[in-house]
mmCIF file of C-alpha atoms in Angstrom:
data_model
loop_
_atom_site.group_PDB
_atom_site.id
_atom_site.type_symbol
_atom_site.label_atom_id
_atom_site.label_comp_id
_atom_site.label_asym_id
_atom_site.label_seq_id
_atom_site.Cartn_x
_atom_site.Cartn_y
_atom_site.Cartn_z
ATOM 1 C CA VAL A 1 0.000 0.000 0.000
ATOM 2 C CA GLN A 2 1.295 3.432 -0.928
ATOM 3 C CA LEU A 3 -0.076 6.850 -0.115
ATOM 4 C CA GLN A 4 1.310 9.756 -2.103
ATOM 5 C CA ALA A 5 0.606 13.275 -0.942
ATOM 6 C CA PHE A 6 0.834 16.311 -3.212
ATOM 7 C CA GLY A 7 0.004 19.970 -3.207
ATOM 8 C CA GLY A 8 2.002 21.614 -0.473
ATOM 9 C CA GLY A 9 3.785 24.900 -0.963
ATOM 10 C CA LEU A 10 4.360 28.437 0.203
ATOM 11 C CA VAL A 11 1.372 30.737 0.520
ATOM 12 C CA GLN A 12 0.633 34.056 2.175
ATOM 13 C CA THR A 13 -1.703 34.464 5.117
ATOM 14 C CA GLY A 14 -5.270 34.222 3.900
ATOM 15 C CA GLY A 15 -4.337 32.147 0.891
ATOM 16 C CA SER A 16 -5.460 28.684 -0.164
ATOM 17 C CA LEU A 17 -3.926 25.342 -1.015
ATOM 18 C CA ARG A 18 -5.334 21.996 -2.006
ATOM 19 C CA LEU A 19 -3.642 18.829 -0.881
ATOM 20 C CA SER A 20 -4.201 15.484 -2.573
ATOM 21 C CA CYS A 21 -3.439 11.988 -1.375
ATOM 22 C CA ALA A 22 -3.611 9.095 -3.794
ATOM 23 C CA ALA A 23 -3.725 5.551 -2.470
ATOM 24 C CA SER A 24 -2.461 2.618 -4.498
ATOM 25 C CA GLY A 25 -2.100 -1.078 -3.894
ATOM 26 C CA ARG A 26 -5.438 -1.442 -2.178
ATOM 27 C CA THR A 27 -8.940 -0.008 -2.262
ATOM 28 C CA PHE A 28 -10.082 1.086 1.178
ATOM 29 C CA THR A 29 -13.769 0.267 1.160
ATOM 30 C CA SER A 30 -14.621 0.873 4.791
ATOM 31 C CA HIS A 31 -11.680 2.751 6.220
ATOM 32 C CA VAL A 32 -11.242 6.330 7.277
ATOM 33 C CA MET A 33 -8.812 8.504 5.360
ATOM 34 C CA GLY A 34 -7.464 11.593 6.979
ATOM 35 C CA TRP A 35 -4.832 14.268 7.324
ATOM 36 C CA PHE A 36 -2.428 14.966 10.136
ATOM 37 C CA ARG A 37 0.199 17.652 10.458
ATOM 38 C CA GLN A 38 3.416 18.152 12.339
ATOM 39 C CA ALA A 39 5.039 21.503 13.005
ATOM 40 C CA PRO A 40 8.700 21.756 14.033
ATOM 41 C CA GLY A 41 9.172 20.743 17.638
ATOM 42 C CA LYS A 42 5.577 19.616 18.030
ATOM 43 C CA GLU A 43 3.768 16.319 17.992
ATOM 44 C CA ARG A 44 1.843 15.130 14.983
ATOM 45 C CA GLU A 45 -1.777 16.170 15.307
ATOM 46 C CA PHE A 46 -5.072 15.244 13.726
ATOM 47 C CA VAL A 47 -6.454 17.717 11.171
ATOM 48 C CA ALA A 48 -9.391 16.136 9.333
ATOM 49 C CA ALA A 49 -10.843 12.779 8.328
ATOM 50 C CA ILE A 50 -13.551 11.349 6.120
ATOM 51 C CA ARG A 51 -15.328 8.008 6.228
ATOM 52 C CA ARG A 52 -15.420 6.250 2.888
ATOM 53 C CA SER A 53 -18.732 4.523 3.727
ATOM 54 C CA ASN A 54 -20.889 7.569 4.378
ATOM 55 C CA ASP A 55 -18.810 10.712 3.698
ATOM 56 C CA PHE A 56 -18.999 11.842 7.322
ATOM 57 C CA THR A 57 -16.262 14.367 7.963
ATOM 58 C CA TYR A 58 -14.399 15.355 11.102
ATOM 59 C CA TYR A 59 -12.125 18.319 11.841
ATOM 60 C CA ARG A 60 -10.011 19.672 14.613
ATOM 61 C CA ASP A 61 -11.570 22.818 16.018
ATOM 62 C CA SER A 62 -8.907 25.202 14.775
ATOM 63 C CA VAL A 63 -9.551 24.364 11.105
ATOM 64 C CA LYS A 64 -13.346 24.116 11.111
ATOM 65 C CA GLY A 65 -14.836 26.472 8.566
ATOM 66 C CA ARG A 66 -11.494 26.899 6.805
ATOM 67 C CA PHE A 67 -10.544 23.376 5.699
ATOM 68 C CA ALA A 68 -12.662 20.893 3.778
ATOM 69 C CA ILE A 69 -11.865 17.230 3.283
ATOM 70 C CA SER A 70 -13.346 15.280 0.404
ATOM 71 C CA ARG A 71 -12.690 12.095 -1.515
ATOM 72 C CA ASP A 72 -12.954 10.550 -4.947
ATOM 73 C CA ASN A 73 -13.513 6.831 -4.506
ATOM 74 C CA ALA A 74 -12.995 6.089 -8.179
ATOM 75 C CA LYS A 75 -9.501 7.556 -7.916
ATOM 76 C CA ASN A 76 -8.894 6.260 -4.386
ATOM 77 C CA THR A 77 -7.903 9.809 -3.522
ATOM 78 C CA VAL A 78 -8.625 12.152 -0.643
ATOM 79 C CA TYR A 79 -8.305 15.920 -0.787
ATOM 80 C CA LEU A 80 -7.849 18.678 1.741
ATOM 81 C CA GLN A 81 -8.926 22.117 0.583
ATOM 82 C CA MET A 82 -7.351 24.681 2.880
ATOM 83 C CA SER A 83 -8.530 28.281 2.849
ATOM 84 C CA SER A 84 -7.915 31.355 4.988
ATOM 85 C CA LEU A 85 -4.554 29.905 5.887
ATOM 86 C CA LYS A 86 -2.727 31.209 8.931
ATOM 87 C CA PRO A 87 0.956 31.063 9.900
ATOM 88 C CA GLU A 88 0.044 28.548 12.624
ATOM 89 C CA ASP A 89 -1.075 26.151 9.881
ATOM 90 C CA THR A 90 2.552 25.828 8.805
ATOM 91 C CA ALA A 91 3.562 22.177 9.096
ATOM 92 C CA VAL A 92 4.300 19.019 7.195
ATOM 93 C CA TYR A 93 0.960 17.498 6.277
ATOM 94 C CA TYR A 94 0.556 13.724 6.140
ATOM 95 C CA CYS A 95 -2.300 11.666 4.827
ATOM 96 C CA ALA A 96 -3.183 8.502 6.657
ATOM 97 C CA VAL A 97 -5.576 5.575 6.629
ATOM 98 C CA ALA A 98 -7.142 3.886 9.632
ATOM 99 C CA ARG A 99 -9.782 1.215 10.202
ATOM 100 C CA GLY A 100 -11.941 3.673 12.077
ATOM 101 C CA LEU A 101 -12.044 7.240 13.273
ATOM 102 C CA TYR A 102 -8.945 7.551 15.423
ATOM 103 C CA TYR A 103 -7.460 10.889 16.346
ATOM 104 C CA SER A 104 -4.166 9.442 17.453
ATOM 105 C CA SER A 105 -1.364 9.049 14.946
ATOM 106 C CA SER A 106 -0.397 5.748 16.574
ATOM 107 C CA ASP A 107 -3.714 4.209 15.451
ATOM 108 C CA GLN A 108 -3.183 4.894 11.756
ATOM 109 C CA LEU A 109 -2.386 1.932 9.504
ATOM 110 C CA TYR A 110 -0.683 3.630 6.595
ATOM 111 C CA TRP A 111 1.016 6.981 6.045
ATOM 112 C CA GLY A 112 1.902 9.135 3.093
ATOM 113 C CA GLN A 113 5.301 10.753 2.796
ATOM 114 C CA GLY A 114 4.234 14.240 3.882
ATOM 115 C CA THR A 115 4.049 17.534 2.060
ATOM 116 C CA GLN A 116 5.264 20.865 3.421
ATOM 117 C CA VAL A 117 2.810 23.719 3.847
ATOM 118 C CA THR A 118 4.298 27.089 4.750
ATOM 119 C CA VAL A 119 2.133 30.119 5.434
ATOM 120 C CA SER A 120 3.977 33.422 5.518
ATOM 121 C CA SER A 121 2.746 36.338 7.597
#
C-alpha cells in the first residue's frame, strides 16, 4: 500500500492550497482517510478525516470552517482544501488511513510521505 501526498507549498496568510493523497495497492472500502500535520518541535496532530462509507467528515476545532476534506472513490484519492490559511497552519501534512475514526497518529495503519505547507505572515 502506498499513499502519495501532493500539493504543499508556500502561501501568504489568507491564501489557499489543495492537498491530494492518492492511495495505491489497495482499495479502502470501509476505512477512514485523513490528514495529520506536524510543526517543528511539536507532535503530529489530527487535522481532518472522512469516512469512505458515508462521507462523514471530522475536523479539529482550529480548522473548522477553513478546511474541507473530500474524496474521490474512483480515484482512491482524498483531498484537503485549505482556505484562509494562517501562519500557525505551517507544518508538514501527512495523509493517513485507519480502520476507524482515530485521532491518534499511533492508530493509523498507513502513512503518506508528507508535504510541506508554509504560510507566511
